[in-house]
């Protein structure tokens, strides 16, 4: 696999280089130059296989030659040791629960794979790596958990102090060992900007910094797998399927775009967002402006006013957008709109959907999943499309106890691993959004 930068000013690199460096030197995002196609026969042959086996067989072809087969098999089976349930709502609607991993967020799918792939390469070369990651809540905990205790890797997580739930914060601050947590007096976008500035800082080049955000291609590729899995559970090639994806930084949705480009018959990708509606407006009008500062919504992991992965999406459709959000070359908007439908969902509708699903279907969802469901309902209303659809639940409702309780009156029961962290001591440092202060912290900590 060869990868190019979406800014088109950096050299092509191998998968290993893209994985370890994260961001390209021209501040662009790495994208595979080519993707393999999976034929009807190949896909059909995987029907009925468990998740880790499907992940192994797909990745064996996607990452052909990058990781030896025995190691790749071991990695997928080790990473995906939990359930991926498809919950039936009605004859044409399913919820795929991506919330059964160790941190109860869909981000486990990407983080666990990326951590193990990095470890694979670092071990081979006896190298050390420092991961800097900005999180709007779930990334940090998933990344911290995925890397926890690994020998060759230190992790520093930046999170916006007031935008993460208590439980999300504790998942980052109670680990210790090679995991450090920084509470930032700002928003997710500030955290992301600080991390990006550190990567671009010549003074810090010697530190071997790497990112584990959704900008890392090592996270994106594993996020294409569950779309195949859902399809193989529910459909027979060449029947089509619709996915509704609650989106913030659009990494999850890009996984679906990759899957579609590898032969999965996806009829429509519904990218459901909260009140940060810059992408639906872009699809409607063709002109893009970020939302600064991003709006605070209930689905806090989606409070993103300028999604990094938009540059990748635009690149897939023949355009070019730089890291500041400036479009140098317009993508094929017609094709983009044919494949993707993006819709904003208000907090009021998010709550109403949680209530409706609990009362009418006896299904408990949390704010992010509710945005996905509501987006799908709106899509169906607008288009009359009744194709079988899978909407994603991206977190366990117990990660948002207050939000869920305020709507349905009961607090969701947390899984055991979330209960365990309640009583552990927290460790974190507090910083402002001042880059100089952050830089000084890194220099003191990492030398
Ligand atoms: C990160 C996250 C999202 C958004 O995913 P993106 O890839 O950033 O679009 C949705 N739901 C939850 C629970 C998340 O943690």
Coordinates of C-alpha atoms and ligand atoms in Angstrom, one line a residue:
X1 CA 0.0 0.0 0.0
X2 CA 1.4 3.4 -1.0
X3 CA -0.1 6.6 0.5
X4 CA -0.2 10.2 -0.6
X5 CA -0.9 13.4 1.3
X6 CA -4.1 15.2 0.8
X7 CA -2.1 18.4 0.5
X8 CA -0.2 16.9 -2.4
X9 CA 3.1 18.5 -1.4
X10 CA 4.7 15.5 0.4
X11 CA 6.3 12.3 -0.9
X12 CA 4.4 9.1 -1.1
X13 CA 5.1 6.8 1.8
X14 CA 4.6 3.2 2.9
X15 CA 1.8 2.1 5.3
X16 CA 4.3 1.8 8.1
X17 CA 5.6 5.4 7.7
X18 CA 2.1 6.8 7.5
X19 CA 1.1 4.8 10.6
X20 CA 4.1 5.9 12.7
X21 CA 4.2 9.6 11.6
X22 CA 0.4 10.2 11.5
X23 CA 0.3 13.6 9.8
X24 CA 2.2 14.1 6.5
X25 CA 5.1 16.7 6.6
X26 CA 3.0 19.1 4.4
X27 CA 0.2 18.9 7.1
X28 CA -2.0 16.8 4.9
X29 CA -3.6 13.5 5.7
X30 CA -2.4 10.3 4.3
X31 CA -4.7 8.4 1.9
X32 CA -4.2 5.1 0.2
X33 CA -3.4 5.6 -3.5
X34 CA -5.3 2.4 -4.4
X35 CA -7.7 0.2 -2.6
X36 CA -8.3 -3.5 -3.4
X37 CA -11.7 -4.6 -4.7
X38 CA -13.5 -7.4 -3.0
X39 CA -15.5 -9.5 -5.4
X40 CA -18.9 -11.0 -4.8
X41 CA -17.3 -14.4 -4.3
X42 CA -14.7 -13.2 -1.8
X43 CA -17.3 -11.4 0.2
X44 CA -19.8 -14.3 0.1
X45 CA -17.0 -16.7 1.3
X46 CA -16.8 -14.7 4.6
X47 CA -20.5 -15.0 5.5
X48 CA -21.0 -16.5 8.9
X49 CA -17.4 -16.0 10.0
X50 CA -16.7 -14.2 13.4
X51 CA -15.7 -10.6 13.5
X52 CA -11.9 -11.1 14.0
X53 CA -11.8 -13.6 11.1
X54 CA -13.5 -11.2 8.8
X55 CA -11.2 -8.4 9.9
X56 CA -8.2 -10.7 9.3
X57 CA -9.3 -11.7 5.8
X58 CA -10.1 -8.2 4.7
X59 CA -7.0 -6.7 6.2
X60 CA -4.8 -9.4 4.7
X61 CA -5.7 -8.0 1.3
X62 CA -5.9 -4.3 2.2
X63 CA -2.5 -4.4 3.9
X64 CA -1.0 -7.0 1.5
X65 CA 2.7 -7.3 2.1
X66 CA 2.7 -4.8 5.0
X67 CA 2.3 -7.3 7.9
X68 CA 3.0 -11.0 7.8
X69 CA 0.0 -13.2 7.9
X70 CA 0.6 -15.0 11.2
X71 CA 1.1 -11.7 13.0
X72 CA -1.9 -10.1 11.4
X73 CA -4.1 -13.0 12.4
X74 CA -2.8 -12.8 16.0
X75 CA -3.4 -9.0 16.0
X76 CA -7.0 -9.1 14.8
X77 CA -8.0 -11.9 17.2
X78 CA -6.3 -10.1 20.1
X79 CA -7.9 -6.7 19.2
X80 CA -11.4 -8.0 18.5
X81 CA -12.2 -10.1 21.5
X82 CA -15.6 -8.7 22.1
X83 CA -19.1 -8.8 20.6
X84 CA -20.5 -6.8 17.7
X85 CA -24.3 -7.2 18.1
X86 CA -26.8 -6.2 15.4
X87 CA -30.0 -5.3 17.2
X88 CA -33.2 -5.5 15.2
X89 CA -35.5 -2.4 15.3
X90 CA -37.9 -3.5 12.6
X91 CA -37.7 -5.4 9.3
X92 CA -35.7 -2.8 7.6
X93 CA -33.7 -1.2 10.4
X94 CA -30.9 -2.5 12.5
X95 CA -28.6 -0.9 15.1
X96 CA -25.1 -2.1 15.1
X97 CA -23.7 -1.8 18.6
X98 CA -20.0 -0.8 18.4
X99 CA -19.9 -0.1 22.1
X100 CA -18.8 -3.5 23.6
X101 CA -15.1 -2.9 23.6
X102 CA -13.0 -2.2 26.7
X103 CA -13.9 1.5 26.8
X104 CA -17.4 1.1 25.6
X105 CA -16.9 3.2 22.5
X106 CA -16.6 2.5 18.8
X107 CA -13.2 4.0 19.0
X108 CA -11.9 0.8 20.5
X109 CA -12.2 -0.8 17.0
X110 CA -9.6 1.6 15.5
X111 CA -7.4 2.3 18.6
X112 CA -6.9 -1.4 19.4
X113 CA -5.9 -2.2 15.9
X114 CA -3.7 0.8 15.5
X115 CA -1.9 0.2 18.8
X116 CA -1.1 -3.4 17.9
X117 CA 0.1 -2.5 14.4
X118 CA 2.4 0.2 15.8
X119 CA 3.7 -2.2 18.4
X120 CA 4.4 -4.7 15.6
X121 CA 6.6 -2.3 13.7
X122 CA 8.3 -0.7 16.7
X123 CA 9.2 -4.0 18.2
X124 CA 10.7 -5.1 14.9
X125 CA 13.0 -2.0 14.9
X126 CA 13.4 -1.6 18.6
X127 CA 12.2 2.0 18.5
X128 CA 10.4 4.2 20.9
X129 CA 7.4 6.4 20.2
X130 CA 5.4 9.2 21.8
X131 CA 1.7 9.5 21.0
X132 CA 0.0 12.9 21.4
X133 CA -3.7 12.8 21.0
X134 CA -6.5 15.3 21.3
X135 CA -9.8 13.9 22.3
X136 CA -13.4 15.1 22.5
X137 CA -13.9 12.3 25.0
X138 CA -13.9 8.8 23.5
X139 CA -10.7 8.9 21.5
X140 CA -8.6 9.6 24.6
X141 CA -10.0 6.7 26.6
X142 CA -9.9 4.3 23.7
X143 CA -6.3 5.2 22.8
X144 CA -5.2 5.3 26.4
X145 CA -6.6 1.9 27.0
X146 CA -5.3 0.4 23.7
X147 CA -1.7 1.5 24.5
X148 CA -1.8 1.0 28.2
X149 CA 1.3 -0.9 29.4
X150 CA 3.0 -1.2 26.0
X151 CA 6.8 -1.0 26.4
X152 CA 7.9 1.2 23.5
X153 CA 5.1 3.8 23.6
X154 CA 4.2 6.8 25.8
X155 CA 0.8 8.4 25.4
X156 CA -0.2 12.0 26.3
X157 CA -3.9 12.7 26.0
X158 CA -5.3 16.3 25.8
X159 CA -9.0 16.7 26.6
X160 CA -11.3 19.8 26.9
X161 CA -11.9 20.2 30.6
X162 CA -15.6 20.9 30.5
X163 CA -16.6 18.9 27.4
X164 CA -16.0 15.4 28.6
X165 CA -18.2 13.4 31.0
X166 CA -16.9 12.3 34.4
X167 CA -16.7 8.7 33.2
X168 CA -14.8 9.6 30.0
X169 CA -12.3 11.6 32.1
X170 CA -11.8 8.8 34.6
X171 CA -11.1 6.4 31.7
X172 CA -8.1 8.6 30.8
X173 CA -6.9 9.8 34.2
X174 CA -7.0 6.5 36.2
X175 CA -4.6 4.5 34.1
X176 CA -1.2 5.9 35.0
X177 CA 2.0 4.0 33.8
X178 CA 2.8 5.2 30.3
X179 CA -0.4 7.2 30.0
X180 CA -0.5 10.9 30.9
X181 CA -3.7 13.1 30.9
X182 CA -3.8 16.8 30.3
X183 CA -7.0 18.7 31.1
X184 CA -7.2 21.8 28.8
X185 CA -9.1 25.0 29.6
X186 CA -10.6 25.1 26.1
X187 CA -12.5 23.2 23.5
X188 CA -11.8 20.1 21.5
X189 CA -10.7 22.2 18.5
X190 CA -8.2 23.9 20.7
X191 CA -6.8 20.6 21.9
X192 CA -6.5 19.5 18.3
X193 CA -4.8 22.7 17.2
X194 CA -2.2 22.4 20.0
X195 CA -1.4 18.8 19.0
X196 CA -1.1 19.8 15.3
X197 CA 1.2 22.7 16.2
X198 CA 3.4 20.4 18.2
X199 CA 3.8 18.1 15.3
X200 CA 4.8 21.0 13.0
X201 CA 7.2 22.4 15.6
X202 CA 10.9 22.0 14.5
X203 CA 12.1 22.2 18.1
X204 CA 10.2 19.0 19.0
X205 CA 11.2 17.0 16.0
X206 CA 13.6 14.8 18.0
X207 CA 10.9 13.6 20.3
X208 CA 9.4 11.1 17.8
X209 CA 5.9 12.4 18.2
X210 CA 3.0 10.6 16.6
X211 CA -0.7 11.1 16.5
X212 CA -3.4 8.6 17.3
X213 CA -6.3 10.9 16.3
X214 CA -8.7 9.9 13.6
X215 CA -6.2 11.6 11.3
X216 CA -4.0 8.4 11.5
X217 CA -4.6 6.1 8.6
X218 CA -4.0 3.2 11.0
X219 CA -7.3 4.1 12.6
X220 CA -9.2 4.7 9.4
X221 CA -8.6 1.4 7.8
X222 CA -10.0 -0.8 10.7
X223 CA -13.1 1.4 10.6
X224 CA -14.0 0.1 7.2
X225 CA -14.3 -3.5 8.5
X226 CA -17.6 -3.4 10.5
X227 CA -19.5 -2.1 7.5
X228 CA -18.6 -5.4 5.7
X229 CA -19.4 -7.3 8.9
X230 CA -22.9 -5.8 9.1
X231 CA -23.5 -6.5 5.4
X232 CA -22.4 -10.1 5.7
X233 CA -24.7 -10.6 8.6
X234 CA -27.8 -9.1 6.9
X235 CA -27.6 -9.1 3.1
X236 CA -26.7 -11.1 0.0
X237 CA -24.6 -9.5 -2.7
X238 CA -25.4 -7.5 -4.8
X239 CA -28.3 -6.1 -2.7
X240 CA -27.7 -2.6 -1.4
X241 CA -27.6 -1.3 2.1
X242 CA -27.8 2.2 3.7
X243 CA -25.6 3.2 6.7
X244 CA -26.4 6.0 9.1
X245 CA -23.3 7.2 10.9
X246 CA -23.2 9.7 13.8
X247 CA -20.4 11.9 12.7
X248 CA -18.0 14.5 14.3
X249 CA -14.5 14.3 12.8
X250 CA -15.9 12.1 10.0
X251 CA -13.4 9.2 10.6
X252 CA -16.1 6.7 11.0
X253 CA -17.8 7.8 7.9
X254 CA -14.6 7.7 5.9
X255 CA -14.3 4.1 6.9
X256 CA -17.6 3.5 5.2
X257 CA -16.4 5.5 2.1
X258 CA -13.4 3.2 2.0
X259 CA -15.6 0.1 2.3
X260 CA -17.8 1.3 -0.6
X261 CA -14.7 1.9 -2.7
X262 CA -13.6 -1.7 -2.0
X263 CA -16.8 -3.2 -3.4
X264 CA -19.3 -3.1 -0.6
X265 CA -22.7 -2.2 -2.2
X266 CA -23.6 0.8 -0.1
X267 CA -26.5 2.7 -1.5
X268 CA -26.3 5.7 0.6
X269 CA -24.1 6.9 3.5
X270 CA -26.2 9.1 5.9
X271 CA -23.7 11.3 7.8
X272 CA -25.8 12.4 10.8
X273 CA -24.3 15.4 12.7
X274 CA -25.4 17.4 15.7
X275 CA -25.9 21.2 15.6
X276 CA -22.4 21.5 14.2
X277 CA -23.7 21.5 10.7
X278 CA -20.8 22.6 8.5
X279 CA -20.8 19.5 6.4
X280 CA -24.5 19.4 5.6
X281 CA -24.2 23.0 4.6
X282 CA -21.2 22.2 2.5
X283 CA -23.0 19.4 0.6
X284 CA -26.0 21.7 0.0
X285 CA -24.1 24.7 -1.2
X286 CA -20.7 23.5 -2.2
X287 CA -19.1 26.2 -0.1
X288 CA -17.4 25.4 3.2
X289 CA -16.9 27.4 6.3
X290 CA -15.9 25.9 9.7
X291 CA -17.9 26.6 12.8
X292 CA -15.7 28.5 15.3
X293 CA -16.0 27.8 18.2
X294 CA -17.8 24.6 17.7
X295 CA -21.2 24.3 19.4
X296 CA -21.6 22.4 22.6
X297 CA -24.2 19.6 22.0
X298 CA -25.3 16.6 24.0
X299 CA -23.4 14.2 21.7
X300 CA -20.2 15.8 22.9
X301 CA -17.8 13.5 20.9
X302 CA -19.3 15.1 17.8
X303 CA -18.8 18.7 18.8
X304 CA -16.4 19.4 15.9
X305 CA -16.6 22.6 13.9
X306 CA -13.9 21.6 11.3
X307 CA -13.7 17.9 10.8
X308 CA -10.1 16.8 9.7
X309 CA -11.4 14.0 7.6
X310 CA -13.3 16.3 5.3
X311 CA -9.9 16.8 3.5
X312 CA -9.9 13.0 2.9
X313 CA -13.4 12.9 1.7
X314 CA -12.9 15.7 -0.8
X315 CA -9.7 14.0 -2.0
X316 CA -11.6 10.8 -2.7
X317 CA -14.0 12.8 -4.9
X318 CA -11.2 14.5 -6.9
X319 CA -10.9 17.7 -5.0
X320 CA -8.4 19.2 -2.7
X321 CA -8.9 20.9 0.7
X322 CA -6.0 22.1 2.9
X323 CA -5.8 21.7 6.7
X324 CA -7.3 25.2 7.2
X325 CA -10.4 24.2 5.3
X326 CA -9.6 26.1 2.1
X327 CA -10.7 24.3 -1.0
X328 CA -8.1 24.5 -3.7
X329 CA -9.9 22.2 -6.1
X330 CA -13.6 21.5 -5.9
X331 CA -14.6 17.8 -5.6
X332 CA -17.2 16.2 -7.9
X333 CA -20.2 17.6 -5.9
X334 CA -22.8 15.6 -7.9
X335 CA -21.1 12.3 -7.1
X336 CA -20.5 13.3 -3.5
X337 CA -24.2 14.1 -3.0
X338 CA -25.2 10.9 -4.8
X339 CA -23.2 8.8 -2.3
X340 CA -23.6 10.9 0.9
X341 CA -26.6 12.5 2.6
X342 CA -25.7 14.7 5.5
X343 CA -28.2 16.0 8.0
X344 CA -28.0 17.9 11.3
X345 CA -30.0 16.8 14.4
X346 CA -30.8 19.2 17.2
X347 CA -30.4 18.4 20.9
X348 CA -34.1 18.5 21.3
X349 CA -34.6 15.9 18.6
X350 CA -31.7 13.8 20.0
X351 CA -33.5 13.6 23.4
X352 CA -36.9 12.9 21.8
X353 CA -35.3 10.0 19.9
X354 CA -33.8 8.5 23.0
X355 CA -37.2 8.7 24.6
X356 CA -39.1 7.3 21.6
X357 CA -36.7 4.3 21.2
X358 CA -36.9 3.5 24.9
X359 CA -40.7 3.8 25.1
X360 CA -41.7 2.3 21.8
X361 CA -39.0 -0.2 21.0
X362 CA -37.6 -0.9 24.5
X363 CA -34.1 -0.1 23.1
X364 CA -31.7 2.0 25.2
X365 CA -29.5 4.4 23.2
X366 CA -27.3 7.4 24.1
X367 CA -27.1 10.8 22.4
X368 CA -24.6 9.9 19.6
X369 CA -26.5 6.8 18.5
X370 CA -29.7 8.9 18.7
X371 CA -28.3 11.4 16.2
X372 CA -27.6 8.5 13.9
X373 CA -31.2 7.1 14.2
X374 CA -32.8 10.5 13.8
X375 CA -30.7 11.2 10.8
X376 CA -31.8 8.0 9.2
X377 CA -35.5 8.7 10.0
X378 CA -35.1 12.2 8.3
X379 CA -33.4 10.6 5.3
X380 CA -36.2 8.2 4.8
X381 CA -38.8 10.9 5.2
X382 CA -37.1 13.1 2.6
X383 CA -36.3 10.4 0.1
X384 CA -38.9 7.7 0.6
X385 CA -36.0 5.2 0.5
X386 CA -36.9 2.1 2.4
X387 CA -33.7 0.1 1.7
X388 CA -32.5 -1.9 4.6
X389 CA -30.4 0.4 6.9
X390 CA -28.0 -0.1 9.7
X391 CA -27.5 2.8 12.0
X392 CA -24.5 2.8 14.4
X393 CA -24.6 3.1 18.2
X394 CA -21.1 4.4 18.9
X395 CA -21.1 4.4 22.8
X396 CA -22.6 2.5 25.7
X397 CA -25.5 4.5 27.1
X398 CA -23.8 4.1 30.5
X399 CA -21.1 6.5 29.4
X400 CA -23.7 9.3 29.4
X401 CA -25.7 8.5 32.6
X402 CA -26.9 12.1 33.3
X403 CA -28.1 12.7 29.7
X404 CA -29.9 9.4 29.5
X405 CA -31.4 9.8 33.0
X406 CA -32.7 13.3 32.2
X407 CA -34.7 11.9 29.3
X408 CA -36.0 8.5 30.4
X409 CA -35.8 8.8 34.2
X410 CA -33.5 5.9 34.8
X411 CA -29.8 5.6 34.7
X412 CA -28.3 2.9 32.5
X413 CA -26.4 0.1 34.3
X414 CA -22.7 0.4 33.5
X415 CA -20.7 -2.6 32.3
X416 CA -18.3 -4.0 34.9
X417 CA -15.2 -2.5 33.4
X418 CA -16.7 1.0 33.8
X419 CA -17.8 0.4 37.4
X420 CA -14.2 -0.6 38.2
X421 CA -12.7 2.8 37.4
X422 CA -15.1 4.7 39.7
X423 CA -13.0 4.3 42.8
X424 CA -9.5 4.6 41.3
X425 CA -7.4 7.7 41.9
X426 CA -7.1 10.2 39.1
X427 CA -3.9 11.8 37.8
X428 CA -3.9 14.8 35.4
X429 CA -2.3 18.2 34.9
X430 CA -4.2 21.3 34.0
X431 CA -3.1 23.6 31.1
X432 CA -4.5 26.6 29.3
X433 CA -4.7 26.7 25.5
X434 CA -1.4 28.6 25.4
X435 CA 0.9 26.7 23.0
X436 CA 4.0 27.9 24.8
X437 CA 2.9 26.4 28.0
X438 CA 2.1 23.1 26.3
X439 CA 5.5 23.1 24.6
X440 CA 7.3 23.6 27.9
X441 CA 5.4 20.7 29.3
X442 CA 6.4 18.4 26.5
X443 CA 10.1 19.5 26.8
X444 CA 10.1 18.9 30.5
X445 CA 8.4 15.5 30.2
X446 CA 9.9 14.1 27.1
X447 CA 13.2 16.0 26.9
Ligands
LIG1 C1 -15.8 10.0 18.1 C2 -17.2 9.6 18.3 C3 -18.1 9.9 17.3 C4 -17.8 10.6 16.0 O1 -16.9 9.8 15.2 P1 -16.0 10.6 14.1 O2 -15.2 9.5 13.5 O3 -15.2 11.6 14.8 O4 -17.0 11.2 13.1 C5 -19.4 9.5 17.5 N1 -19.8 8.9 18.6 C6 -19.0 8.7 19.6 C7 -19.5 8.0 20.9 C8 -17.6 9.0 19.5 O5 -16.8 8.8 20.5

